[in-house]
mmCIF file of C-alpha atoms in Angstrom:
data_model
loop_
_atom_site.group_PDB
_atom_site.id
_atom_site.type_symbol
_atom_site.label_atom_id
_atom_site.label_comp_id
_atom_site.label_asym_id
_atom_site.label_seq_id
_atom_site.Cartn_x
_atom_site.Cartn_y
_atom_site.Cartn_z
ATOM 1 C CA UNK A 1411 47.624 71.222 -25.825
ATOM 2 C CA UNK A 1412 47.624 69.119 -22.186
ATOM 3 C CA UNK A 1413 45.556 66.504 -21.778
ATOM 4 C CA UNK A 1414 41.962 66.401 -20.986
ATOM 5 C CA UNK A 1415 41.788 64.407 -17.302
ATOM 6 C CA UNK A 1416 38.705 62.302 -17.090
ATOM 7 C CA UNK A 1417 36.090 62.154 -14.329
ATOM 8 C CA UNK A 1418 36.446 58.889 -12.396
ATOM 9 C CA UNK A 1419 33.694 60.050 -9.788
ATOM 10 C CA UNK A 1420 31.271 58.167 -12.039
ATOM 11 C CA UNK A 1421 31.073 54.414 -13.527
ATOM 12 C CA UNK A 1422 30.910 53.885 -17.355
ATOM 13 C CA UNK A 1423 27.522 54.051 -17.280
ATOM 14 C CA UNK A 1424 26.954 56.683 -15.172
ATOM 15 C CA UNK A 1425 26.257 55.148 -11.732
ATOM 16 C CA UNK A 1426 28.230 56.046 -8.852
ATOM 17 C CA UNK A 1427 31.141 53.799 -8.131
ATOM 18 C CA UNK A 1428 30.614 51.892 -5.066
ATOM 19 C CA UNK A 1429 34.370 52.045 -4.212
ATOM 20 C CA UNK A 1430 34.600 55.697 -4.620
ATOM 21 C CA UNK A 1431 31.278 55.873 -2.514
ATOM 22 C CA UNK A 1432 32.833 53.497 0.396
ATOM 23 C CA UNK A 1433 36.165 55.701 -0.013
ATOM 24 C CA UNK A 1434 33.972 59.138 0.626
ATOM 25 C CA UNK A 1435 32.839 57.549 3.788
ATOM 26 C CA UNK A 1436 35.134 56.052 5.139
ATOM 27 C CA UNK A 1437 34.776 52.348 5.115
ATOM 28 C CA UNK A 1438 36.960 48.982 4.824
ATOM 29 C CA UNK A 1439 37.004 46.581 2.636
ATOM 30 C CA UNK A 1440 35.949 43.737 5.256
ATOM 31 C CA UNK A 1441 32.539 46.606 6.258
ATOM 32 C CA UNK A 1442 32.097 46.803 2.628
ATOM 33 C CA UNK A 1443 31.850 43.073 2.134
ATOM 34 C CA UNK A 1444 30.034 42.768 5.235
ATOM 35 C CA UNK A 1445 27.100 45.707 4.119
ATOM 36 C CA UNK A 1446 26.963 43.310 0.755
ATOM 37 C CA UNK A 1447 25.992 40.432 2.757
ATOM 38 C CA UNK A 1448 23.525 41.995 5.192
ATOM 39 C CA UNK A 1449 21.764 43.675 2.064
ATOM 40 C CA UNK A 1450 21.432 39.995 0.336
ATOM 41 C CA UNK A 1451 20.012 38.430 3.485
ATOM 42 C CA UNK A 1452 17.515 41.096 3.926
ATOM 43 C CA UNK A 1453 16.471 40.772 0.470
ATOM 44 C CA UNK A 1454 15.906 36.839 0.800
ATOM 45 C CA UNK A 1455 13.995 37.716 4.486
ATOM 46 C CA UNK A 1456 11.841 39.402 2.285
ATOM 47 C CA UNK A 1457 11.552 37.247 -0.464
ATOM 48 C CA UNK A 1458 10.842 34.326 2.437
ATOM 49 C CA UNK A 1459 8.042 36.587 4.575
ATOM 50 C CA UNK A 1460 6.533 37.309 0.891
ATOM 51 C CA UNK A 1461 5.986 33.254 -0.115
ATOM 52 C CA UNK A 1462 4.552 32.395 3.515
ATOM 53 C CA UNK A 1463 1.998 35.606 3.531
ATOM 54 C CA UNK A 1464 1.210 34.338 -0.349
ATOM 55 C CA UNK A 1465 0.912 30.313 0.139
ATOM 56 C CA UNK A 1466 -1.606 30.639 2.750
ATOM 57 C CA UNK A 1467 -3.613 33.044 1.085
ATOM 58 C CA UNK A 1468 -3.737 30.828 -1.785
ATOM 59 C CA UNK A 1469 -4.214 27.832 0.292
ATOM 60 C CA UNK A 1470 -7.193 29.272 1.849
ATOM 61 C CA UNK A 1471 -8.755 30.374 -1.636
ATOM 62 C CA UNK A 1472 -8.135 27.019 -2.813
ATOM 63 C CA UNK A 1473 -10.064 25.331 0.414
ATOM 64 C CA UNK A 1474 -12.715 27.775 -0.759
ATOM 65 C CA UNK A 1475 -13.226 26.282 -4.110
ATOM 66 C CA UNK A 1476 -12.868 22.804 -2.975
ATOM 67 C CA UNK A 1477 -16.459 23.739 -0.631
ATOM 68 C CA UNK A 1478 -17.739 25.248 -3.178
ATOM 69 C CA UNK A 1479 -18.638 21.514 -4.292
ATOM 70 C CA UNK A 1480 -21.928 19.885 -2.877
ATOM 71 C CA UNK A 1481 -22.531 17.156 -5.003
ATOM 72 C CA UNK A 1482 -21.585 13.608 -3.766
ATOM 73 C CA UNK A 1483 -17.995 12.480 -3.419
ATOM 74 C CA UNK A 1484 -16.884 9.804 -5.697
ATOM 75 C CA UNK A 1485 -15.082 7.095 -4.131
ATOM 76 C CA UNK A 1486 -12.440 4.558 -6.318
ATOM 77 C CA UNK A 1487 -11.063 1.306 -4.689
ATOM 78 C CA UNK A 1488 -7.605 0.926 -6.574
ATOM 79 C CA UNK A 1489 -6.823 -2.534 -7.925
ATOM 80 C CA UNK A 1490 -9.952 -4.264 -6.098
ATOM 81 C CA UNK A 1491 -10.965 -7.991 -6.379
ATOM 82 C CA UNK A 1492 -13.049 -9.302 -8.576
ATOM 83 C CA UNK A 1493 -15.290 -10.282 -6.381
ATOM 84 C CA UNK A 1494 -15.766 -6.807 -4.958
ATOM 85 C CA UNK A 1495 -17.918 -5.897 -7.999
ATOM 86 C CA UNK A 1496 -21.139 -6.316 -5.563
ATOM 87 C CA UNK A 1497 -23.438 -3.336 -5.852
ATOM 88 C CA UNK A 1498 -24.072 -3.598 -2.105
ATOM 89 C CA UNK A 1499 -20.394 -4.014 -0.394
ATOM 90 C CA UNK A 1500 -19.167 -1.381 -2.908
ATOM 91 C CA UNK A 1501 -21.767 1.511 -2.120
ATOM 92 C CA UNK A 1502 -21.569 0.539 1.794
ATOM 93 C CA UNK A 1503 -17.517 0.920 1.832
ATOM 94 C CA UNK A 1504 -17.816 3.998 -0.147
ATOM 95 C CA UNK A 1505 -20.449 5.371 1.917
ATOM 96 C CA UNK A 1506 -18.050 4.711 4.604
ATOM 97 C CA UNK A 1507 -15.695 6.885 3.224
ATOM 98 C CA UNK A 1508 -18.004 9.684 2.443
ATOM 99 C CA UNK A 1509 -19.764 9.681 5.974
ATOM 100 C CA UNK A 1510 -16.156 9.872 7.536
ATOM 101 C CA UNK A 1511 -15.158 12.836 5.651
ATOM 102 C CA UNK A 1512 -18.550 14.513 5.804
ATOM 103 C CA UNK A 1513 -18.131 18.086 5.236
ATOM 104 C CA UNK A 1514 -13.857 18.258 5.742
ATOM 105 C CA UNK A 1515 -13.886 18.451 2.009
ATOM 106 C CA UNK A 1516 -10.707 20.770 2.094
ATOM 107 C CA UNK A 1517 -8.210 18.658 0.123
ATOM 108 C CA UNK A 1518 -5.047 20.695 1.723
ATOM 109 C CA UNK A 1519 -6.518 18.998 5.302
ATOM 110 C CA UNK A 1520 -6.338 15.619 6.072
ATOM 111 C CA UNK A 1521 -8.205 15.232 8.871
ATOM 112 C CA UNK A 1522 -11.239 13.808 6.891
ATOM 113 C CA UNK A 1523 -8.977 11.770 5.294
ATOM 114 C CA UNK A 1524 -7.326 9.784 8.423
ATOM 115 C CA UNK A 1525 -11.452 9.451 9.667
ATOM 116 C CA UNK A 1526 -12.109 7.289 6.197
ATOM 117 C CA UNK A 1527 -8.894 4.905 6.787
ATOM 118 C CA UNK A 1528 -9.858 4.708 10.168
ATOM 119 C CA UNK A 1529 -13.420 3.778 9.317
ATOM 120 C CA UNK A 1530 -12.388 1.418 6.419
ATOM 121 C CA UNK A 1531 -9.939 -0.781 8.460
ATOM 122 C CA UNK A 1532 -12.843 -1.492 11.195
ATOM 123 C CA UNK A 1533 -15.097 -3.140 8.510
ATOM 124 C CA UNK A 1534 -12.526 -5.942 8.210
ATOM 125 C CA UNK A 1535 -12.341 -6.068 4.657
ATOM 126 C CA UNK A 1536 -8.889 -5.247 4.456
ATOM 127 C CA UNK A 1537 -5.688 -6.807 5.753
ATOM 128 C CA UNK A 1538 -4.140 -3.004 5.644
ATOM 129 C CA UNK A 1539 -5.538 -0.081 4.084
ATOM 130 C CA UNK A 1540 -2.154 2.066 2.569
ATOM 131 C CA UNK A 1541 -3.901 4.960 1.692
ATOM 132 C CA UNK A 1542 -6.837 7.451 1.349
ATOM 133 C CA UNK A 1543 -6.263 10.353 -1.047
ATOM 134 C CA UNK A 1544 -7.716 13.160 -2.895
ATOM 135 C CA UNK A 1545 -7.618 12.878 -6.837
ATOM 136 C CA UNK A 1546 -9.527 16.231 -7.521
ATOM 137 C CA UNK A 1547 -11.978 18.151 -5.053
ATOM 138 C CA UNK A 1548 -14.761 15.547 -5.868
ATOM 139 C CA UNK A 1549 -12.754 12.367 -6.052
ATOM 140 C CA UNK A 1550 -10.934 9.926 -3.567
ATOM 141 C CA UNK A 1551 -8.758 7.069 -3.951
ATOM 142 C CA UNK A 1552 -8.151 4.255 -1.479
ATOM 143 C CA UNK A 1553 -5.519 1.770 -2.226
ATOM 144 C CA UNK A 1554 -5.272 -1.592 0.451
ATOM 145 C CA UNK A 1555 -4.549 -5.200 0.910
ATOM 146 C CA UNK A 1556 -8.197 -6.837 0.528
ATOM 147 C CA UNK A 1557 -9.212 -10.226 2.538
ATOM 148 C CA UNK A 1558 -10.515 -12.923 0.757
ATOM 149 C CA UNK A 1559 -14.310 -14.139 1.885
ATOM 150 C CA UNK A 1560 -13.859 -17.767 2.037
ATOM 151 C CA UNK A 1561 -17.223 -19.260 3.334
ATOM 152 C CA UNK A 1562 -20.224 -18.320 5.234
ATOM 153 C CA UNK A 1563 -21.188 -18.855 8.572
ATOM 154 C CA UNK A 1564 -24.566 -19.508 9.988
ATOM 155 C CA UNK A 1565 -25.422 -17.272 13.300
ATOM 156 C CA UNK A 1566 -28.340 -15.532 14.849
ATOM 157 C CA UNK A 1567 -28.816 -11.444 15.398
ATOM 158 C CA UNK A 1568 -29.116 -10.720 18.763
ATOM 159 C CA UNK A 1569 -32.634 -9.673 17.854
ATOM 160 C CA UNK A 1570 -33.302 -13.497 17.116
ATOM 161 C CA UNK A 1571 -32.829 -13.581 13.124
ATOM 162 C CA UNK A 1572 -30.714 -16.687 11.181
ATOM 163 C CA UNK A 1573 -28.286 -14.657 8.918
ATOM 164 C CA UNK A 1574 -25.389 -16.166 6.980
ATOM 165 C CA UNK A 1575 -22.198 -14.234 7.821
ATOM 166 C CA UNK A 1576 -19.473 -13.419 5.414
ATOM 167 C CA UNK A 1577 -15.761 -14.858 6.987
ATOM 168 C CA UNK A 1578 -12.092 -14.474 5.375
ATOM 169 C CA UNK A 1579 -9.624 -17.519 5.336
ATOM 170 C CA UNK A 1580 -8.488 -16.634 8.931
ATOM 171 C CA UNK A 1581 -12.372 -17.079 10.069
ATOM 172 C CA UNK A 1582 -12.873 -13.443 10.708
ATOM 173 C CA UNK A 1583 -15.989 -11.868 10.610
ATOM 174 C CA UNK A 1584 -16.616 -9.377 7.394
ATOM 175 C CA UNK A 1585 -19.201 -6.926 7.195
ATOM 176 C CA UNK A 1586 -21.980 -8.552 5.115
ATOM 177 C CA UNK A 1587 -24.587 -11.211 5.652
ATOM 178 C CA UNK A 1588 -27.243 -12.849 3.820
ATOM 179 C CA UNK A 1589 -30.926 -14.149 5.148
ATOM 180 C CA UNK A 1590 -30.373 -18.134 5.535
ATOM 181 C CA UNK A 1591 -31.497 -19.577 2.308
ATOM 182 C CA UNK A 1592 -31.985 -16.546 0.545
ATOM 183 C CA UNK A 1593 -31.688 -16.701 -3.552
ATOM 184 C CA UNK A 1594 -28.373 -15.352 -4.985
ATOM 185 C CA UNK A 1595 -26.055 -16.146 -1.974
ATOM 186 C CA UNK A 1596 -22.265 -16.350 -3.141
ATOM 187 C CA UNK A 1597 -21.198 -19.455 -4.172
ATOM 188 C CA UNK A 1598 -19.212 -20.105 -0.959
ATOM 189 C CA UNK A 1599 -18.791 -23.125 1.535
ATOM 190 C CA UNK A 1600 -21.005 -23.030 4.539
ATOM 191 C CA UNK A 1601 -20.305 -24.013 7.843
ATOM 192 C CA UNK A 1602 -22.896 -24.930 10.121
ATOM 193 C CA UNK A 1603 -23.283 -25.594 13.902
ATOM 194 C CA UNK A 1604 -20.807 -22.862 15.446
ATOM 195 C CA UNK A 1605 -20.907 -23.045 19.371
ATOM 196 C CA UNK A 1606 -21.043 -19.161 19.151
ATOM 197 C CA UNK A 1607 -24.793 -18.590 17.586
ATOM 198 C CA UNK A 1608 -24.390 -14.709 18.106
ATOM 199 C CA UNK A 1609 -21.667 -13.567 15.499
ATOM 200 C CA UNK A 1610 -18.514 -11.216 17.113
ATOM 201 C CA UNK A 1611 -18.180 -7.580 15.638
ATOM 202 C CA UNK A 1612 -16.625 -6.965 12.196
ATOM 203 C CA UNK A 1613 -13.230 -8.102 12.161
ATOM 204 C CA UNK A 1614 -12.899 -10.311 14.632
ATOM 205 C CA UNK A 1615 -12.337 -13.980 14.633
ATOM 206 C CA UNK A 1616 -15.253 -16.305 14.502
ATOM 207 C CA UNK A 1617 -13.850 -19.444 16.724
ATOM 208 C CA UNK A 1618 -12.374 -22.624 17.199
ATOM 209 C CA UNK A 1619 -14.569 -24.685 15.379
ATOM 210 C CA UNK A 1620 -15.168 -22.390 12.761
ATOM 211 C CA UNK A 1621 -10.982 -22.094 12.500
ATOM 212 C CA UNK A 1622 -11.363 -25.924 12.528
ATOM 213 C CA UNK A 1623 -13.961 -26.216 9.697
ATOM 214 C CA UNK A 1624 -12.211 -23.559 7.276
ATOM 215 C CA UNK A 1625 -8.668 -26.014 8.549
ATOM 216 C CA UNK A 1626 -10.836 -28.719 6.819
ATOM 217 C CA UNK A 1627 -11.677 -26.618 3.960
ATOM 218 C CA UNK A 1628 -8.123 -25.866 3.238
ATOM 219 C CA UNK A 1629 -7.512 -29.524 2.479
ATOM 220 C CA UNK A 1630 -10.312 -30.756 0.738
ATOM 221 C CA UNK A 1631 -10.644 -27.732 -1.277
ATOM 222 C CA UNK A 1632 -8.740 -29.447 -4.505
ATOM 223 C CA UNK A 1633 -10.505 -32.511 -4.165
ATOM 224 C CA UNK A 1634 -12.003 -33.960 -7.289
ATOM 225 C CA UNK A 1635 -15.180 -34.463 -5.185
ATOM 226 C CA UNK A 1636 -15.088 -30.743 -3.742
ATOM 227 C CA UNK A 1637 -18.116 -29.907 -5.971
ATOM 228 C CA UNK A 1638 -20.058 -32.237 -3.867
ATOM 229 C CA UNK A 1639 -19.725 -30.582 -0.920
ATOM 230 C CA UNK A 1640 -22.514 -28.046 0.149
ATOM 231 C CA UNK A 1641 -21.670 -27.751 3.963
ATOM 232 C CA UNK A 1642 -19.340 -28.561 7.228
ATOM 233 C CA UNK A 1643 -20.888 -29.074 10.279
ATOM 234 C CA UNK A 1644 -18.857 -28.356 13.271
ATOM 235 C CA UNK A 1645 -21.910 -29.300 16.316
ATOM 236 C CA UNK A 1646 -19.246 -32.170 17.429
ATOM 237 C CA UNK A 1647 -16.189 -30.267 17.911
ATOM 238 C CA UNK A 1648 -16.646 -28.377 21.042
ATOM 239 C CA UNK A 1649 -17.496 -31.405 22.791
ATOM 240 C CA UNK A 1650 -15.658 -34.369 20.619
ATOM 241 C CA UNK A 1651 -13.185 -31.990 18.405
ATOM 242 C CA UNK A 1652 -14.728 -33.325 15.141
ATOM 243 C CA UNK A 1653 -16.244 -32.311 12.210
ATOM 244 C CA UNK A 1654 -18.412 -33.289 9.236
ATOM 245 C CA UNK A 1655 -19.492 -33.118 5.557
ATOM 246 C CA UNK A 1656 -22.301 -32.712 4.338
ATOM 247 C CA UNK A 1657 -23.304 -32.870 0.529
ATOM 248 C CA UNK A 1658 -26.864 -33.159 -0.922
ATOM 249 C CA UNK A 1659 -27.757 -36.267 0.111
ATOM 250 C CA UNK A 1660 -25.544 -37.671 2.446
ATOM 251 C CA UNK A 1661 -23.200 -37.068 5.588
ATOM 252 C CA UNK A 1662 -19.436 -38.210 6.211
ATOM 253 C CA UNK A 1663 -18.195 -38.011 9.341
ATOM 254 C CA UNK A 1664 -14.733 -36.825 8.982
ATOM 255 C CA UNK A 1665 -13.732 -36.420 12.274
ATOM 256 C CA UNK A 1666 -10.372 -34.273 13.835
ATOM 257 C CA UNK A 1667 -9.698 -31.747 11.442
ATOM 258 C CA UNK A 1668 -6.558 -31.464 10.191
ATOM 259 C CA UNK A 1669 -3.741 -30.482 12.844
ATOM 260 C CA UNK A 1670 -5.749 -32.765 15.656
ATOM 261 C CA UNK A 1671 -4.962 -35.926 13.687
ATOM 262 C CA UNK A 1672 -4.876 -39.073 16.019
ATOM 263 C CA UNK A 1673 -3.080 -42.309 15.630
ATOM 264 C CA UNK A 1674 -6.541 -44.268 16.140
ATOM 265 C CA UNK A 1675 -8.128 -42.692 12.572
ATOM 266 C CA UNK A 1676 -7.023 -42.316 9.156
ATOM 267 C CA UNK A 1677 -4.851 -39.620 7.585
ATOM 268 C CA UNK A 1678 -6.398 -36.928 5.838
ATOM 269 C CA UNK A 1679 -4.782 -38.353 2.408
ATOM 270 C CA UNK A 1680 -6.422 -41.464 3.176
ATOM 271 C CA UNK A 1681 -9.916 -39.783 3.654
ATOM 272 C CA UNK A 1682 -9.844 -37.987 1.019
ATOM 273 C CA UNK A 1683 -8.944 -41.018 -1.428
ATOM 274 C CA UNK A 1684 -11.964 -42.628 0.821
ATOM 275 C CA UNK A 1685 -14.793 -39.902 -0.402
ATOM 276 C CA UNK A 1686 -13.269 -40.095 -3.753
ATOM 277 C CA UNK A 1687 -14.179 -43.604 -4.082
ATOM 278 C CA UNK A 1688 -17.668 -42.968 -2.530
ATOM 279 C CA UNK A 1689 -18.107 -40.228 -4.920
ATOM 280 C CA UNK A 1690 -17.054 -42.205 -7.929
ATOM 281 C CA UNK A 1691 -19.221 -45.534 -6.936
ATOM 282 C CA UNK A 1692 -22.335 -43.444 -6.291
ATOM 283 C CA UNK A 1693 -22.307 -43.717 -2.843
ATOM 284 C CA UNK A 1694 -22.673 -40.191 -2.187
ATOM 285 C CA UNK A 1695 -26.185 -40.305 -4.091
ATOM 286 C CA UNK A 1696 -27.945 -42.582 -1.233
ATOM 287 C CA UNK A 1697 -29.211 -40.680 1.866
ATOM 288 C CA UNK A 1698 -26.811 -41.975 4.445
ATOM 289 C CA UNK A 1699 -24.058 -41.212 7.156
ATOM 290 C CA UNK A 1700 -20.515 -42.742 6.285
ATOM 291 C CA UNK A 1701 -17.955 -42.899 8.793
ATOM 292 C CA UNK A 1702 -14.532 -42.403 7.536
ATOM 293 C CA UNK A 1703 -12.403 -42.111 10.734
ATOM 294 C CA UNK A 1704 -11.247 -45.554 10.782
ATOM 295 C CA UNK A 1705 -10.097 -48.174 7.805
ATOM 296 C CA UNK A 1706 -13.048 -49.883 8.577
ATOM 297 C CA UNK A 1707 -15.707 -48.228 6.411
ATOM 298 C CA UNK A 1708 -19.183 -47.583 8.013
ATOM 299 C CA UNK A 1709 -22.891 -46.549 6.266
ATOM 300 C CA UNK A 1710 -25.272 -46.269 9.162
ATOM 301 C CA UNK A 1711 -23.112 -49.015 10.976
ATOM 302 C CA UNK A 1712 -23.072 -51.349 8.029
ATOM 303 C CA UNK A 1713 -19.969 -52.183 7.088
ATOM 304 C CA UNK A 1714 -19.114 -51.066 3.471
ATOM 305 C CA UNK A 1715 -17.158 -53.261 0.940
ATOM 306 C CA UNK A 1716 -14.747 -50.980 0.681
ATOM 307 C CA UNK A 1717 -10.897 -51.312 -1.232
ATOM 308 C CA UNK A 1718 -9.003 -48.698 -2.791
ATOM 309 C CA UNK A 1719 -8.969 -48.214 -6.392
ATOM 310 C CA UNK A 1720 -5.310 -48.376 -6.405
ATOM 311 C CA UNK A 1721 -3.827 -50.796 -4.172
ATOM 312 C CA UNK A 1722 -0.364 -48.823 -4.313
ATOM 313 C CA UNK A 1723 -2.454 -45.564 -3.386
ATOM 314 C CA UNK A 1724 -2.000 -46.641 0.391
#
């Protein structure tokens, strides 16, 4: 009996052979491959116009949620100082923040965003701020490099009232004062007599003799006798480029602050072995002006009996 011939029209599982189908027509090989390659770039074109009709529909329903919010943004300094735990500076940064992005409270737009680290770096709190971010729809995160408030500085509103003015260790102005003499200041030096009564804006730098008196402050700072000091007055150093201390009772003229040193007066070393020796006789206790410039010790232009503890110390 011949031989049954089998159909080869049709693929094992029944689908038409693409070879037989390009043979029917009449193409090559190379249009073959070619119609192969066309078909899978159309099929990603479509894939691709698919995803960028979809993401901004989803992007827009997602802005829609995130204003569907009212209540009041939370703000969260990362990694803060400790000394930032003031009710006052905390709510007035974060209100900052809040006021800048107002109602932008898309979190796929930045625009609010960029107005908050704007807004944060002109209140001179920070060296740089790094970053403003959304955590959820009702949170924010900043993350910066914080100054440190070093002392306050007495100055006048140009309305006419005495404020004590926060400044960092560079003697720029930060954004909070205090009413001169008011209960609960910080625990800060305070440096009277700056030639510029009317404090500059936010972030700016105070002044000479301000630069000079936190100069001062730099050195005395580990002093054994530091505790003693409550002020440093800086009314002689536009005209005569010196300074002076002032503790409870009694005031020591110091004279050029450090880096306008002059051959005629003693080192600051030598000073401050000079005030520790004061402090340690009970000198400091008397209401009187000491004069410390030279070796020759002065209280109200009395010479003082005065030797070093330690010979060697010189």
């Amino acid at each position: 009996m011949p031989a049954r011939s089998s159909k080869r029209s049709k693929s094992a599982d029944g689908s038409p052979h693409p070879g037989g189908l390009a043979a029917r027509l009449g193409l090559g090989p190379r249009t073959v491959v070619g119609l192969r390659a066309a078909g899978w770039t159309a099929l990603a074109a479509l894939l691709v116009a698919g995803g960028m009709i979809g993401v901004p529909t989803l992007k827009r329903r997602a802005e829609a949620r995130n204003l569907e919010f009212d209540g009041p943004i939370e703000v969260r300094f990362i990694g803060g100082p400790s000394w930032f735990e003031a009710d006052d500076l905390r709510s007035g940064l974060a209100a900052t923040v809040r006021n800048a992005i107002g109602e932008d409270r898309a979190t796929t737009r930045d625009a609010g965003l960029k107005r908050a680290l704007e807004g944060l770096e002109r209140t001179g709190w920070f060296e740089r701020v790094t970053q403003v971010r959304w955590v959820d729809p009702t949170t924010v995160a900043v993350e910066a490099e914080w100054v440190v408030p070093v002392a306050l500085v007495d100055g006048t509103l140009a309305g006419g009232e005495r404020r004590s003015f926060l400044v960092d260790s560079e003697g720029r102005r930060l954004e909070l004062d205090y009413p001169i003499g008011a209960a609960g200041l910080p625990e800060l030096l305070r440096i009277k007599g700056a030639s510029q009564v009317v404090p500059p804006p936010p972030g700016e730098r105070w002044g000479d003799d301000v630069d000079a008196a936190l100069a001062l402050h730099g050195v005395i700072r580990d002093a054994p006798w530091y505790g003693l000091v409550r002020s440093i007055d800086t009314r002689r150093h536009a005209r005569d480029r010196e300074v002076e201390l002032h503790t409870d009772h009694s005031t020591i003229v110091w004279g050029s602050p450090p880096g306008e040193w002059t051959l005629a007066e003693n080192t600051d070393r030598d000073k401050i072995l000079i005030v520790e020796q004061l402090a340690t006789d009970g000198y400091l206790k008397a209401d009187a002006i000491y004069d410390i410039r030279s070796f020759d010790i002065h209280r109200d232009d009395a010479i003082l009996d005065f030797r070093y503890r330690d010979p060697e110390a010189r």
